[in-house]
Coordinates of C-alpha atoms and ligand atoms in Angstrom, one line a residue:
X1 CA -116.6 -68.3 43.7
X2 CA -116.3 -65.8 46.6
X3 CA -112.6 -64.6 47.3
X4 CA -110.9 -65.6 50.2
X5 CA -111.0 -62.9 52.4
X6 CA -113.9 -61.1 50.7
X7 CA -114.8 -59.3 54.0
X8 CA -111.8 -57.2 53.7
X9 CA -113.5 -55.0 50.6
X10 CA -116.9 -55.5 52.4
X11 CA -119.2 -53.0 54.2
X12 CA -121.0 -54.7 57.1
X13 CA -124.6 -52.8 58.6
X14 CA -125.5 -53.5 62.0
X15 CA -129.4 -54.1 62.5
X16 CA -130.6 -53.8 65.7
X17 CA -134.0 -55.3 65.6
X18 CA -135.9 -53.7 68.3
X19 CA -135.1 -50.3 67.0
X20 CA -135.2 -50.8 63.1
X21 CA -138.6 -51.4 61.6
X22 CA -141.9 -52.3 63.2
X23 CA -144.0 -54.4 60.8
X24 CA -146.8 -55.3 63.3
X25 CA -147.6 -52.2 65.3
X26 CA -146.5 -53.3 68.8
X27 CA -143.7 -50.8 69.0
X28 CA -140.9 -53.2 69.0
X29 CA -138.8 -53.6 65.7
X30 CA -138.9 -57.3 64.0
X31 CA -137.8 -59.5 61.4
X32 CA -140.8 -58.7 58.8
X33 CA -139.4 -55.0 59.4
X34 CA -136.2 -55.9 58.5
X35 CA -137.3 -57.4 55.3
X36 CA -139.5 -54.6 54.5
X37 CA -136.4 -52.3 54.2
X38 CA -133.7 -54.4 52.3
X39 CA -134.3 -51.8 49.4
X40 CA -132.8 -49.3 51.9
X41 CA -129.6 -51.8 52.6
X42 CA -129.4 -52.4 48.9
X43 CA -129.3 -48.8 47.7
X44 CA -126.6 -48.1 50.3
X45 CA -124.3 -50.7 48.7
X46 CA -123.8 -52.8 52.1
X47 CA -122.4 -56.5 51.8
X48 CA -123.2 -58.2 55.0
X49 CA -125.9 -57.5 57.8
X50 CA -124.8 -57.8 61.3
X51 CA -128.0 -58.7 63.4
X52 CA -128.3 -58.0 67.0
X53 CA -130.0 -61.2 68.9
X54 CA -133.3 -62.1 67.9
X55 CA -133.1 -65.4 70.1
X56 CA -135.8 -66.4 72.8
X57 CA -134.8 -63.9 75.8
X58 CA -136.4 -62.2 78.7
X59 CA -134.9 -59.1 77.4
X60 CA -132.8 -57.9 80.7
X61 CA -130.3 -56.6 78.3
X62 CA -132.3 -56.4 75.2
X63 CA -131.9 -60.4 74.0
X64 CA -128.2 -60.4 74.8
X65 CA -129.4 -62.5 77.6
X66 CA -130.8 -65.8 75.9
X67 CA -133.0 -68.4 76.9
X68 CA -133.2 -70.5 73.8
X69 CA -130.3 -70.2 71.4
X70 CA -132.3 -72.3 68.6
X71 CA -135.6 -70.4 69.0
X72 CA -136.6 -66.8 67.7
X73 CA -137.9 -64.6 70.3
X74 CA -141.9 -64.3 69.6
X75 CA -141.3 -60.4 70.0
X76 CA -139.4 -60.8 66.6
X77 CA -141.1 -63.3 64.6
X78 CA -141.1 -66.5 64.0
X79 CA -138.6 -69.2 62.3
X80 CA -140.4 -69.3 59.0
X81 CA -139.8 -65.0 59.2
X82 CA -136.0 -65.8 59.8
X83 CA -135.7 -68.3 56.9
X84 CA -137.4 -65.8 54.7
X85 CA -135.3 -63.2 55.6
X86 CA -132.4 -65.2 54.9
X87 CA -133.7 -66.3 51.7
X88 CA -134.3 -62.5 50.5
X89 CA -130.9 -61.2 51.9
X90 CA -129.3 -63.5 49.9
X91 CA -131.4 -63.2 46.9
X92 CA -129.9 -59.7 46.9
X93 CA -126.4 -60.7 47.7
X94 CA -126.1 -60.0 51.0
X95 CA -124.8 -61.7 53.8
X96 CA -126.2 -62.8 57.4
X97 CA -123.9 -62.3 60.3
X98 CA -125.5 -63.4 63.5
X99 CA -124.9 -62.5 67.1
X100 CA -123.3 -65.1 69.2
X101 CA -123.5 -64.4 73.1
X102 CA -121.7 -67.7 74.6
X103 CA -119.8 -66.0 77.3
X104 CA -123.3 -66.1 79.2
X105 CA -127.0 -67.3 78.9
X106 CA -130.1 -65.9 80.6
X107 CA -130.6 -67.4 83.8
X108 CA -133.9 -68.4 82.1
X109 CA -131.9 -70.5 79.9
X110 CA -132.9 -74.4 80.9
X111 CA -129.0 -75.0 81.1
X112 CA -129.1 -72.7 84.0
X113 CA -132.2 -73.5 85.3
X114 CA -130.9 -77.2 85.7
X115 CA -127.6 -76.1 87.0
X116 CA -129.5 -74.0 89.8
X117 CA -131.7 -76.8 90.9
X118 CA -129.2 -78.3 93.1
X119 CA -125.5 -78.8 93.8
X120 CA -125.8 -82.1 92.4
X121 CA -127.0 -81.2 89.2
X122 CA -125.4 -83.0 86.1
X123 CA -125.3 -79.0 84.9
X124 CA -123.9 -77.7 88.2
X125 CA -120.2 -77.2 86.7
X126 CA -121.8 -75.7 83.2
X127 CA -121.8 -72.2 85.2
X128 CA -119.5 -70.8 87.9
X129 CA -120.7 -71.6 91.3
X130 CA -118.7 -71.1 94.4
X131 CA -119.1 -71.0 98.0
X132 CA -119.3 -67.9 100.1
X133 CA -116.2 -66.6 102.0
X134 CA -116.3 -67.9 105.7
X135 CA -118.0 -64.8 106.6
X136 CA -120.8 -65.3 104.0
X137 CA -119.1 -62.6 101.6
X138 CA -119.0 -63.2 97.7
X139 CA -116.3 -65.6 96.7
X140 CA -114.0 -62.5 95.2
X141 CA -114.3 -58.6 94.7
X142 CA -115.0 -58.0 91.2
X143 CA -117.5 -55.5 90.2
X144 CA -119.9 -56.3 87.1
X145 CA -120.2 -54.4 83.6
X146 CA -123.5 -53.5 84.9
X147 CA -122.8 -51.9 88.7
X148 CA -122.7 -54.0 91.7
X149 CA -120.6 -57.1 92.3
X150 CA -120.3 -59.8 89.8
X151 CA -121.6 -62.7 92.1
X152 CA -125.2 -63.3 93.2
X153 CA -126.0 -65.5 96.1
X154 CA -128.8 -68.5 95.2
X155 CA -130.2 -68.9 98.4
X156 CA -131.6 -72.2 97.5
X157 CA -128.6 -74.1 97.0
X158 CA -126.0 -71.6 99.5
X159 CA -124.0 -70.9 96.9
X160 CA -123.2 -67.7 94.8
X161 CA -122.9 -67.6 90.8
X162 CA -121.0 -65.4 88.8
X163 CA -122.3 -62.8 86.5
X164 CA -120.1 -60.4 84.5
X165 CA -123.1 -58.6 83.4
X166 CA -126.4 -58.4 84.8
X167 CA -127.4 -61.1 87.5
X168 CA -129.9 -62.4 84.7
X169 CA -126.7 -63.1 82.5
X170 CA -124.8 -65.9 84.5
X171 CA -121.3 -66.8 82.7
X172 CA -121.1 -70.1 81.2
X173 CA -117.9 -72.3 82.4
X174 CA -115.8 -72.7 78.9
X175 CA -113.5 -75.1 81.2
X176 CA -116.1 -77.8 81.0
X177 CA -116.0 -79.3 77.7
X178 CA -119.7 -80.6 77.5
X179 CA -120.5 -76.6 77.4
X180 CA -118.1 -76.0 74.6
X181 CA -119.5 -79.1 72.6
X182 CA -123.2 -77.7 73.1
X183 CA -122.1 -74.0 71.8
X184 CA -120.3 -75.7 68.6
X185 CA -123.5 -77.7 68.2
X186 CA -125.7 -74.8 68.2
X187 CA -123.1 -72.7 66.0
X188 CA -123.2 -75.6 63.1
X189 CA -127.2 -75.6 63.5
X190 CA -127.3 -72.0 62.3
X191 CA -124.7 -72.4 59.7
X192 CA -126.6 -75.3 58.3
X193 CA -129.8 -73.2 58.0
X194 CA -127.7 -70.8 56.2
X195 CA -126.2 -68.0 58.1
X196 CA -123.0 -66.6 57.0
X197 CA -121.2 -66.2 60.0
X198 CA -121.0 -64.5 63.6
X199 CA -120.3 -61.6 65.7
X200 CA -119.0 -63.2 68.8
X201 CA -120.2 -61.0 71.9
X202 CA -117.4 -60.4 74.4
X203 CA -115.5 -63.4 73.2
X204 CA -112.2 -62.6 75.0
X205 CA -113.8 -63.1 78.0
X206 CA -114.8 -67.1 78.1
X207 CA -111.7 -68.0 79.4
X208 CA -111.4 -66.9 83.0
X209 CA -108.9 -68.0 85.6
X210 CA -110.2 -70.6 87.4
X211 CA -109.1 -69.4 90.6
X212 CA -110.7 -66.5 90.3
X213 CA -108.7 -64.4 92.0
X214 CA -109.4 -60.8 93.7
X215 CA -108.7 -57.8 91.5
X216 CA -107.2 -54.7 92.4
X217 CA -110.0 -52.3 94.2
X218 CA -111.6 -49.4 92.9
X219 CA -111.2 -46.8 95.7
X220 CA -114.6 -45.4 95.1
X221 CA -116.9 -48.5 94.3
X222 CA -115.2 -50.3 96.7
X223 CA -115.2 -53.4 94.0
X224 CA -112.2 -55.1 92.0
X225 CA -111.3 -54.9 88.4
X226 CA -111.7 -58.9 87.3
X227 CA -110.2 -58.3 83.5
X228 CA -106.8 -59.2 84.2
X229 CA -108.2 -62.5 85.1
X230 CA -111.0 -63.0 82.4
X231 CA -110.0 -60.9 79.6
X232 CA -107.9 -62.9 77.1
X233 CA -107.5 -65.4 79.9
X234 CA -105.5 -68.6 80.0
X235 CA -107.2 -71.1 77.8
X236 CA -108.7 -68.1 75.4
X237 CA -106.6 -68.8 72.2
X238 CA -107.2 -72.7 72.3
X239 CA -110.9 -72.3 72.5
X240 CA -110.9 -70.1 69.6
X241 CA -108.8 -72.8 67.7
X242 CA -111.1 -75.6 68.9
X243 CA -114.0 -73.4 67.9
X244 CA -113.0 -73.0 64.4
X245 CA -111.7 -76.6 63.8
X246 CA -115.2 -77.8 65.4
X247 CA -117.3 -75.4 63.6
X248 CA -116.1 -73.4 60.7
X249 CA -113.3 -75.8 58.7
X250 CA -114.5 -77.8 55.8
X251 CA -117.4 -75.7 55.0
X252 CA -117.9 -74.5 51.6
X253 CA -119.3 -71.1 52.0
X254 CA -117.7 -68.0 52.5
X255 CA -118.2 -67.1 56.2
X256 CA -117.1 -64.3 58.2
X257 CA -116.0 -64.1 62.3
X258 CA -115.6 -61.2 64.2
X259 CA -114.5 -61.3 68.0
X260 CA -116.0 -58.4 70.1
X261 CA -113.1 -57.9 72.4
X262 CA -113.3 -55.3 75.4
X263 CA -109.6 -54.2 76.3
X264 CA -107.7 -56.1 73.7
X265 CA -104.3 -55.0 72.8
X266 CA -103.0 -54.5 69.5
X267 CA -100.6 -57.6 70.3
X268 CA -103.1 -59.9 71.3
X269 CA -105.3 -58.7 68.0
X270 CA -102.5 -60.0 65.8
X271 CA -102.6 -63.5 67.7
X272 CA -106.5 -63.4 67.3
X273 CA -106.7 -62.6 63.7
X274 CA -103.6 -64.2 61.9
X275 CA -104.9 -66.2 59.5
X276 CA -102.3 -69.3 60.0
X277 CA -103.5 -69.5 63.7
X278 CA -107.2 -70.2 62.4
X279 CA -109.1 -68.1 65.5
X280 CA -111.3 -65.1 63.9
X281 CA -111.4 -62.9 60.9
X282 CA -111.1 -59.7 62.8
X283 CA -111.5 -57.9 65.9
X284 CA -113.9 -55.4 67.3
X285 CA -111.8 -53.3 69.4
X286 CA -112.7 -50.3 71.8
X287 CA -109.8 -48.1 72.5
X288 CA -111.1 -45.4 70.1
X289 CA -114.3 -45.3 71.6
X290 CA -112.7 -45.1 75.6
X291 CA -111.1 -41.9 74.6
X292 CA -113.4 -39.5 76.0
X293 CA -114.3 -41.4 79.3
X294 CA -113.2 -40.0 82.5
X295 CA -111.9 -42.0 85.4
X296 CA -115.4 -43.3 86.2
X297 CA -115.9 -44.8 83.1
X298 CA -118.1 -43.9 80.1
X299 CA -120.7 -42.0 82.3
X300 CA -117.9 -39.5 83.3
X301 CA -116.6 -38.1 80.2
X302 CA -114.0 -35.8 79.3
X303 CA -113.1 -33.7 76.1
X304 CA -111.8 -35.5 73.4
X305 CA -108.2 -34.9 72.3
X306 CA -107.9 -35.5 68.4
X307 CA -104.3 -36.0 68.5
X308 CA -104.8 -39.0 71.0
X309 CA -107.6 -40.1 68.6
X310 CA -105.6 -40.2 65.7
X311 CA -102.7 -41.8 67.4
X312 CA -104.9 -44.9 68.3
X313 CA -106.2 -45.4 65.0
X314 CA -102.6 -45.1 63.8
X315 CA -101.3 -47.4 66.3
X316 CA -103.9 -50.1 65.1
X317 CA -103.1 -49.6 61.4
X318 CA -99.4 -49.6 61.8
X319 CA -100.1 -52.8 64.1
X320 CA -101.9 -55.2 61.8
X321 CA -100.7 -54.0 58.6
X322 CA -99.0 -56.9 57.7
X323 CA -100.7 -59.6 59.7
X324 CA -104.3 -59.5 60.6
X325 CA -107.5 -57.5 60.6
X326 CA -109.5 -54.9 62.4
X327 CA -113.1 -53.5 62.3
X328 CA -113.7 -50.0 61.7
X329 CA -116.4 -48.3 63.5
X330 CA -118.2 -45.3 65.4
X331 CA -121.2 -46.5 66.3
X332 CA -122.9 -49.5 67.4
X333 CA -126.0 -50.4 69.7
X334 CA -123.8 -49.5 72.9
X335 CA -122.0 -46.3 71.9
X336 CA -123.8 -42.6 71.8
X337 CA -124.2 -41.4 68.4
X338 CA -120.7 -40.1 66.6
X339 CA -122.2 -36.9 65.2
X340 CA -123.1 -35.8 68.6
X341 CA -119.9 -37.3 70.5
X342 CA -117.1 -36.3 68.3
X343 CA -118.9 -34.3 65.8
X344 CA -121.0 -31.3 65.8
X345 CA -124.7 -32.0 65.7
X346 CA -125.9 -28.5 65.5
X347 CA -124.1 -25.9 63.6
X348 CA -122.1 -28.3 61.3
X349 CA -124.4 -31.6 61.3
X350 CA -123.7 -32.6 57.8
X351 CA -120.1 -31.8 57.5
X352 CA -119.4 -33.4 60.9
X353 CA -121.2 -36.4 60.0
X354 CA -119.6 -36.8 56.7
X355 CA -115.8 -35.9 57.9
X356 CA -116.1 -38.4 60.3
X357 CA -117.6 -41.1 58.3
X358 CA -115.0 -40.7 55.5
X359 CA -111.8 -40.5 57.8
X360 CA -112.8 -44.1 59.3
X361 CA -113.7 -45.4 56.3
X362 CA -110.8 -44.9 54.5
X363 CA -108.8 -46.7 56.7
X364 CA -107.7 -50.4 56.5
X365 CA -110.0 -52.6 58.2
X366 CA -113.8 -53.5 57.3
X367 CA -116.1 -50.7 57.8
X368 CA -119.1 -51.2 59.8
X369 CA -122.3 -48.6 59.7
X370 CA -124.5 -48.7 62.5
X371 CA -128.3 -48.4 61.7
X372 CA -129.3 -44.6 61.6
X373 CA -125.6 -43.7 61.1
X374 CA -126.0 -43.5 57.3
X375 CA -128.5 -40.3 58.1
X376 CA -126.9 -38.7 60.7
X377 CA -128.7 -40.0 63.5
X378 CA -128.0 -37.8 66.9
X379 CA -127.9 -38.6 70.4
X380 CA -131.5 -38.1 72.2
X381 CA -132.7 -35.7 74.5
X382 CA -133.1 -37.5 77.3
X383 CA -134.5 -35.5 80.2
X384 CA -136.0 -38.0 82.8
X385 CA -135.1 -41.2 84.1
X386 CA -138.4 -42.7 82.6
X387 CA -136.9 -41.8 79.0
X388 CA -134.3 -44.4 79.7
X389 CA -134.6 -48.2 78.9
X390 CA -131.2 -49.5 79.3
X391 CA -130.2 -51.8 82.2
X392 CA -126.7 -50.5 82.2
X393 CA -127.9 -46.9 82.4
X394 CA -130.4 -47.6 85.1
X395 CA -128.5 -49.6 87.3
X396 CA -125.7 -46.8 87.5
X397 CA -128.2 -44.3 87.9
X398 CA -129.8 -46.1 90.8
X399 CA -126.8 -47.2 92.3
X400 CA -125.3 -43.7 92.0
X401 CA -127.9 -41.6 93.4
X402 CA -128.2 -43.9 96.3
X403 CA -125.0 -42.7 97.5
X404 CA -126.5 -39.6 97.7
X405 CA -123.5 -37.4 96.7
X406 CA -124.7 -35.6 93.8
X407 CA -128.1 -34.4 92.6
X408 CA -130.5 -36.9 90.9
X409 CA -130.2 -34.3 88.1
X410 CA -126.5 -34.0 87.5
X411 CA -126.0 -38.0 87.6
X412 CA -129.1 -38.2 85.0
X413 CA -127.1 -35.2 83.2
X414 CA -124.1 -37.9 83.0
X415 CA -126.0 -41.2 82.1
X416 CA -128.1 -39.3 79.3
X417 CA -124.9 -38.3 77.5
X418 CA -123.1 -41.7 78.0
X419 CA -126.3 -43.9 77.8
X420 CA -126.5 -46.9 75.2
X421 CA -130.0 -45.8 74.7
X422 CA -128.9 -42.8 72.4
X423 CA -128.1 -45.5 69.7
X424 CA -131.2 -47.3 70.1
X425 CA -133.9 -44.7 69.7
X426 CA -135.9 -45.7 66.7
X427 CA -134.6 -45.5 62.8
X428 CA -136.0 -42.3 61.8
X429 CA -137.6 -43.4 58.4
X430 CA -140.0 -40.2 57.6
X431 CA -141.4 -37.5 59.7
X432 CA -144.5 -39.1 60.7
X433 CA -145.3 -39.5 64.6
X434 CA -143.4 -43.0 64.8
X435 CA -140.8 -41.9 62.4
X436 CA -141.9 -44.9 59.8
X437 CA -140.6 -46.8 62.3
X438 CA -143.9 -48.3 64.1
X439 CA -147.7 -47.3 63.8
X440 CA -147.8 -48.2 67.5
X441 CA -146.4 -46.5 70.9
X442 CA -142.3 -47.2 70.5
X443 CA -140.6 -49.1 73.4
X444 CA -138.3 -46.0 73.5
X445 CA -139.0 -42.3 72.2
X446 CA -138.5 -41.4 68.7
X447 CA -136.0 -38.7 68.6
X448 CA -138.0 -35.2 67.6
X449 CA -135.5 -34.3 65.1
X450 CA -137.2 -36.9 63.2
X451 CA -139.3 -34.0 61.8
X452 CA -136.3 -33.0 59.5
X453 CA -133.7 -35.8 59.9
X454 CA -134.9 -38.9 58.4
X455 CA -134.6 -41.0 55.3
X456 CA -137.0 -39.8 53.3
X457 CA -136.0 -36.2 53.4
X458 CA -132.5 -37.2 52.3
X459 CA -133.6 -39.7 49.9
X460 CA -133.1 -38.3 46.4
X461 CA -130.9 -35.2 47.8
X462 CA -127.3 -35.4 46.4
X463 CA -125.9 -33.4 49.6
X464 CA -127.4 -35.7 52.3
X465 CA -125.3 -37.9 54.8
X466 CA -127.5 -40.5 52.9
X467 CA -125.9 -40.2 49.7
X468 CA -122.6 -39.5 51.2
X469 CA -122.5 -42.9 53.0
X470 CA -123.6 -44.6 49.4
X471 CA -120.6 -42.8 47.8
X472 CA -118.3 -43.7 50.6
X473 CA -119.4 -47.4 50.6
X474 CA -119.1 -47.4 46.5
X475 CA -115.5 -46.5 46.9
X476 CA -114.4 -49.2 49.2
X477 CA -115.7 -51.6 46.7
X478 CA -114.1 -49.9 43.6
X479 CA -110.8 -48.5 45.1
X480 CA -107.9 -51.3 45.7
X481 CA -105.9 -49.0 47.6
X482 CA -108.3 -48.9 50.8
X483 CA -107.8 -52.7 51.1
X484 CA -104.1 -52.9 50.9
X485 CA -102.6 -50.0 50.8
X486 CA -100.0 -48.5 53.4
X487 CA -101.1 -46.3 55.9
X488 CA -99.1 -43.2 57.0
X489 CA -100.5 -40.8 59.5
X490 CA -99.4 -37.1 58.8
X491 CA -99.4 -33.9 61.5
X492 CA -99.8 -36.5 64.1
X493 CA -100.0 -33.7 66.9
X494 CA -102.0 -31.4 65.1
X495 CA -105.2 -30.7 67.4
X496 CA -107.6 -29.9 64.7
X497 CA -106.5 -31.7 61.1
X498 CA -106.8 -35.2 60.5
X499 CA -104.6 -36.2 57.8
X500 CA -103.2 -39.7 56.5
X501 CA -102.2 -41.2 53.1
X502 CA -102.9 -44.8 51.9
X503 CA -100.2 -45.7 49.4
X504 CA -99.8 -48.7 46.9
X505 CA -97.2 -49.0 44.2
X506 CA -98.2 -46.1 41.8
X507 CA -100.8 -44.4 43.2
X508 CA -101.7 -42.5 46.4
X509 CA -104.8 -41.2 48.2
X510 CA -104.9 -38.2 50.7
X511 CA -107.7 -38.0 53.3
X512 CA -107.5 -34.8 55.0
X513 CA -110.1 -33.6 57.4
X514 CA -110.9 -30.0 59.7
X515 CA -112.2 -31.7 62.9
X516 CA -112.6 -28.4 64.3
X517 CA -115.8 -25.6 64.3
X518 CA -113.5 -23.0 62.4
X519 CA -111.4 -22.8 59.4
X520 CA -108.0 -24.1 59.4
X521 CA -104.8 -23.3 57.5
X522 CA -103.4 -26.3 55.8
X523 CA -99.4 -26.7 56.3
X524 CA -97.7 -25.4 53.4
X525 CA -95.3 -28.6 52.8
X526 CA -98.6 -30.4 52.6
X527 CA -100.3 -28.1 50.1
X528 CA -97.0 -27.8 48.1
X529 CA -97.3 -31.8 47.2
X530 CA -100.6 -32.0 46.9
X531 CA -101.8 -28.7 45.3
X532 CA -102.2 -30.6 41.6
X533 CA -104.0 -33.4 42.8
X534 CA -107.5 -34.3 41.7
X535 CA -110.2 -34.5 44.2
X536 CA -112.1 -37.8 44.7
X537 CA -114.5 -36.8 47.0
X538 CA -115.3 -33.5 49.1
X539 CA -118.0 -32.4 51.3
X540 CA -117.8 -29.1 50.3
X541 CA -119.5 -27.8 47.4
X542 CA -117.2 -26.6 44.3
X543 CA -113.8 -28.1 45.7
X544 CA -111.5 -29.3 42.9
X545 CA -108.2 -28.7 44.4
X546 CA -106.4 -28.8 48.1
X547 CA -106.5 -25.1 49.0
X548 CA -105.0 -23.2 51.8
X549 CA -107.6 -23.5 54.0
X550 CA -110.0 -26.0 55.1
X551 CA -113.5 -24.8 56.4
X552 CA -115.4 -26.3 59.6
X553 CA -115.5 -30.1 59.3
X554 CA -114.4 -30.1 55.6
X555 CA -113.1 -33.4 54.3
X556 CA -111.4 -33.9 51.0
X557 CA -110.0 -36.9 49.4
X558 CA -107.1 -36.2 46.8
X559 CA -105.6 -39.0 44.2
X560 CA -102.0 -38.5 42.9
X561 CA -99.8 -41.2 40.9
X562 CA -96.5 -41.5 42.9
X563 CA -93.1 -42.7 41.3
X564 CA -92.2 -46.1 41.3
X565 CA -89.4 -46.5 43.9
Ligands
NOJ601 C1 -121.7 -56.8 74.3 C2 -123.0 -56.3 73.9 O1 -122.7 -55.3 72.7 C3 -123.9 -55.3 74.8 O2 -125.0 -54.7 74.1 C4 -124.3 -56.6 76.0 O3 -124.8 -55.9 77.1 C5 -123.1 -57.2 76.4 N1 -122.0 -57.4 75.7 C6 -123.3 -58.3 77.1 O4 -123.9 -59.4 76.2

């Protein structure tokens, strides 16, 4: 029998199917492609595959705009391919977590088509329709995540509909019980088909204040911040508890649920993940990946302050120490690649990729590996707008150059660094022209560094990023301290060293990393305490003990016994 809370010792691997492996040469990854690469995942040692959306979609936002929740998009294959993939995953002892995108649908979903057909439609209230203001303006001032206002006027019926993301992603109205019942029914259908759980897209946005009040206005864009009125809104806990009752209760299978929750606080996360409240198993929060955002958001970056990053993680570790559970991640399909972002993808590529992985994976929580991260994949050298595919990046670029205060080249430079497309270039399996991802023309260009940075080159190399991830994942499975051990951050304000301990009754681990491009002296106190401890993992050749200096991006994990107190 599977252990309760088995996901506390599990490692999740995210597949973004469009960019993972293309089996039919159309340049877009697909389900058969995923199936062909399962050996890679088994060898890596992961437990769960999180599959980004594969449902029918017009692909305005690469599948996060769903037009049929119960059909596979022909780009990715058929339901039969899907069933075969599930069977194959299960045969190999892996679980499958589906992406659940129910804050919004596509505007091409039959629910929305019907809703938009007339003011009297039986499904009119399934979405957020509002009259224009007397002067014809939008019902409120909220800005969308993908630039511009959240409202789109439907000329035919003379009302506006709400879309927090693109105008092709209208928000569902969760106040309507029929909407909730339809979503729960669809979820049960997938569980009956054998899936093992869901990653729930922006699930803390589903309960909106029905008054939809204006938000505080941003002086630059002139748009208002709606987040206080839809982030963890008035009925969110009620909805998640209802979903739990209607979908997950009384099922034998060992399921997992993850709530993607931008802007969630530690206090809220405790509520969402307290097992007694039956909402979700863990949250996916964004505090640490917002720390290098400037005042204008992700496309206006500022340098990372390591002390701030450590502090953020430590706060989350402490807040959920006794109740609740968190996800641990650097990357997903929405984030630039961590080795380029917080590490050094030039002189210290191997060291920084392995150091950052180690510092993340040995904290409390469930680690996530995003495809290609296990190879140390880097950001892409985007140099023209035509290189980009992502709607968020393109909308931002177009809106910003239209204002004409900055040259298009400067805007492009900012967009290129922050773009989600950095995560979406094809997985680099080998050094062939299509990087082993496709025999055709890839939908987004392969990163030219696939010539040396690829899975084949790392296979069999003990000193590769891939080998390192395998070790880390094995350690998560073998070392009970990693699940429950107490977390303590040491040297909190040190700008270069990131050091913490995990402690259980008799044993303690020290994780010590140098997050800088030069050598760093280890403080004497720390050295004195740990000088005799044994090294469990180290990314520098020949390290057997902690010594007075750690090299650039060097990381070491040590173990010692501690007296029973
Ligand atoms: C979060 C997803 O991760 C992102 O890719 C998507 O654009 C938005 N939610 C909207 O679904």
